[in-house]
Each structure stands twice: as C-alpha cells, then as structure tokens.
mmCIF file of C-alpha atoms in Angstrom:
data_model
loop_
_atom_site.group_PDB
_atom_site.id
_atom_site.type_symbol
_atom_site.label_atom_id
_atom_site.label_comp_id
_atom_site.label_asym_id
_atom_site.label_seq_id
_atom_site.Cartn_x
_atom_site.Cartn_y
_atom_site.Cartn_z
ATOM 1 C CA MET A 1 24.620 4.814 -0.101
ATOM 2 C CA ILE A 2 21.495 3.944 1.970
ATOM 3 C CA GLU A 3 20.638 7.579 2.494
ATOM 4 C CA ILE A 4 20.409 8.050 -1.451
ATOM 5 C CA LEU A 5 18.285 5.124 -1.695
ATOM 6 C CA ASP A 6 15.986 6.158 1.017
ATOM 7 C CA GLY A 7 15.653 9.644 -0.471
ATOM 8 C CA PHE A 8 14.769 8.145 -3.928
ATOM 9 C CA LEU A 9 12.142 5.685 -2.396
ATOM 10 C CA SER A 10 10.765 8.637 -0.500
ATOM 11 C CA THR A 11 10.202 10.844 -3.465
ATOM 12 C CA PHE A 12 9.300 7.927 -5.693
ATOM 13 C CA ALA A 13 6.642 6.941 -3.167
ATOM 14 C CA ALA A 14 5.490 10.818 -2.887
ATOM 15 C CA VAL A 15 5.048 10.901 -6.806
ATOM 16 C CA LEU A 16 3.015 7.654 -6.955
ATOM 17 C CA ILE A 17 0.475 9.192 -4.300
ATOM 18 C CA ALA A 18 0.063 12.209 -6.332
ATOM 19 C CA ILE A 19 -0.648 10.095 -9.368
ATOM 20 C CA LEU A 20 -3.049 7.862 -7.430
ATOM 21 C CA MET A 21 -4.980 10.871 -6.461
ATOM 22 C CA VAL A 22 -6.553 10.934 -10.114
ATOM 23 C CA PRO A 23 -8.050 7.390 -9.970
ATOM 24 C CA LEU A 24 -9.169 8.050 -6.376
ATOM 25 C CA THR A 25 -11.111 11.010 -7.585
ATOM 26 C CA LEU A 26 -12.536 9.318 -10.419
ATOM 27 C CA ALA A 27 -13.621 6.313 -8.294
ATOM 28 C CA ALA A 28 -15.415 8.953 -6.059
ATOM 29 C CA VAL A 29 -17.040 10.540 -8.841
ATOM 30 C CA ARG A 30 -18.284 7.242 -10.097
ATOM 31 C CA MET A 31 -19.563 6.012 -6.802
ATOM 32 C CA VAL A 32 -21.751 9.322 -6.492
ATOM 33 C CA THR A 33 -22.959 9.316 -9.890
ATOM 34 C CA GLY A 34 -22.972 5.613 -10.778
ATOM 35 C CA PRO A 35 -26.122 4.838 -12.750
ATOM 36 C CA GLY A 36 -26.732 1.491 -10.792
ATOM 37 C CA TYR A 37 -25.837 -0.135 -7.555
ATOM 38 C CA ALA A 38 -23.252 -2.512 -9.265
ATOM 39 C CA ASP A 39 -21.121 0.273 -10.419
ATOM 40 C CA ARG A 40 -21.177 1.958 -7.070
ATOM 41 C CA PHE A 41 -20.155 -1.302 -5.424
ATOM 42 C CA VAL A 42 -17.018 -1.430 -7.705
ATOM 43 C CA ALA A 43 -16.351 2.069 -7.129
ATOM 44 C CA LEU A 44 -16.351 1.501 -3.394
ATOM 45 C CA ASP A 45 -14.098 -1.609 -3.830
ATOM 46 C CA MET A 46 -11.591 0.658 -5.990
ATOM 47 C CA LEU A 47 -11.778 3.306 -3.378
ATOM 48 C CA THR A 48 -10.612 1.154 -0.647
ATOM 49 C CA GLY A 49 -8.051 -0.486 -2.762
ATOM 50 C CA ILE A 50 -6.559 2.982 -3.769
ATOM 51 C CA ALA A 51 -6.894 4.194 -0.130
ATOM 52 C CA VAL A 52 -4.784 1.093 0.962
ATOM 53 C CA ALA A 53 -2.181 1.748 -1.653
ATOM 54 C CA ILE A 54 -1.818 5.360 -0.722
ATOM 55 C CA ALA A 55 -1.530 4.118 3.080
ATOM 56 C CA ALA A 56 1.229 1.712 2.145
ATOM 57 C CA LEU A 57 2.977 4.473 0.022
ATOM 58 C CA THR A 58 2.690 6.932 2.925
ATOM 59 C CA MET A 59 4.234 4.514 5.062
ATOM 60 C CA ILE A 60 7.296 4.269 2.498
ATOM 61 C CA ALA A 61 7.583 7.870 2.338
ATOM 62 C CA THR A 62 7.447 8.583 6.012
ATOM 63 C CA GLY A 63 9.000 5.432 7.381
ATOM 64 C CA ARG A 64 6.288 5.290 10.002
ATOM 65 C CA ARG A 65 4.939 1.607 10.548
ATOM 66 C CA GLU A 66 1.559 2.915 11.788
ATOM 67 C CA PHE A 67 0.114 3.616 8.456
ATOM 68 C CA LEU A 68 0.142 -0.169 7.758
ATOM 69 C CA ASP A 69 -2.338 -0.533 10.397
ATOM 70 C CA VAL A 70 -4.215 2.308 8.786
ATOM 71 C CA ALA A 71 -3.952 0.262 5.483
ATOM 72 C CA PHE A 72 -5.356 -2.823 7.217
ATOM 73 C CA GLY A 73 -8.129 -0.980 8.749
ATOM 74 C CA ILE A 74 -9.285 0.573 5.633
ATOM 75 C CA ALA A 75 -9.123 -2.625 3.821
ATOM 76 C CA LEU A 76 -11.200 -4.434 6.781
ATOM 77 C CA ILE A 77 -13.549 -1.597 6.591
ATOM 78 C CA GLY A 78 -13.936 -1.756 2.929
ATOM 79 C CA PHE A 79 -14.607 -5.593 2.979
ATOM 80 C CA LEU A 80 -17.463 -5.384 5.544
ATOM 81 C CA ALA A 81 -19.103 -2.536 3.778
ATOM 82 C CA THR A 82 -19.022 -4.297 0.446
ATOM 83 C CA CYS A 83 -20.305 -7.519 2.253
ATOM 84 C CA SER A 84 -23.136 -5.445 3.948
ATOM 85 C CA LEU A 85 -23.956 -3.541 0.618
ATOM 86 C CA SER A 86 -24.269 -6.644 -1.349
ATOM 87 C CA ALA A 87 -26.501 -8.331 1.376
ATOM 88 C CA LEU A 88 -28.727 -5.254 1.113
ATOM 89 C CA LEU A 89 -28.864 -5.437 -2.635
ATOM 90 C CA GLU A 90 -29.859 -9.188 -2.350
ATOM 91 C CA LYS A 91 -32.747 -8.547 0.259
ATOM 92 C CA LYS A 92 -33.985 -5.476 -2.049
ATOM 93 C CA LYS A 93 -33.862 -7.968 -4.959
ATOM 94 C CA GLU A 94 -36.008 -10.663 -3.003
ATOM 95 C CA ASN A 95 -38.683 -7.936 -1.956
ATOM 96 C CA GLN A 96 -39.396 -7.030 -5.526
#
C-alpha cells in the first residue's frame, strides 16, 4: 500500500514540476522585459518562489532531503536579492 502511494506521489510531483515550468518561464520573460524596476522585482520574487516550490517537489519525487536545503538556499538568496535591489531603487530615487 505504501509503495503504491509513494509511486503516485512521485508521479504527481513530477507532473506539478512540469506544470510549474510555464509560470517560471513567464516570470523570467517578465523579469527581462519588464517596463519598470517594480515589475522586475515582482518577477524576481515570483522566480524565487517558483524555484523553491520546484525544489520541494523534487524532494518529494526523489525522496532526497538535500533538496530542502537547496530550497532554503534559494529562498534566502531571493530574499537578500530583493532587499538589495529595493535599497538600490531607494538610493536611485534619492539622487533624482
């Protein structure tokens, strides 16, 4: 019974990873072509959120706990990047 559930969960996680590739691509395009800095910041946050979800689903699909460390690292880097980019935007706003 556990083997059947594990196989179903791995397959379901793989399908969700494939589905998450669409918003990942759209957010990457928005980050590159966004008309303003605010759009690019939001796209960066979306990219990191989707990447964390993909890492967590990969952990479910493979059964390896190391992917949770990867998800934590991605979330931390995304948070620091958002903070630094917002500080840069504030400094740019003050100089104008």
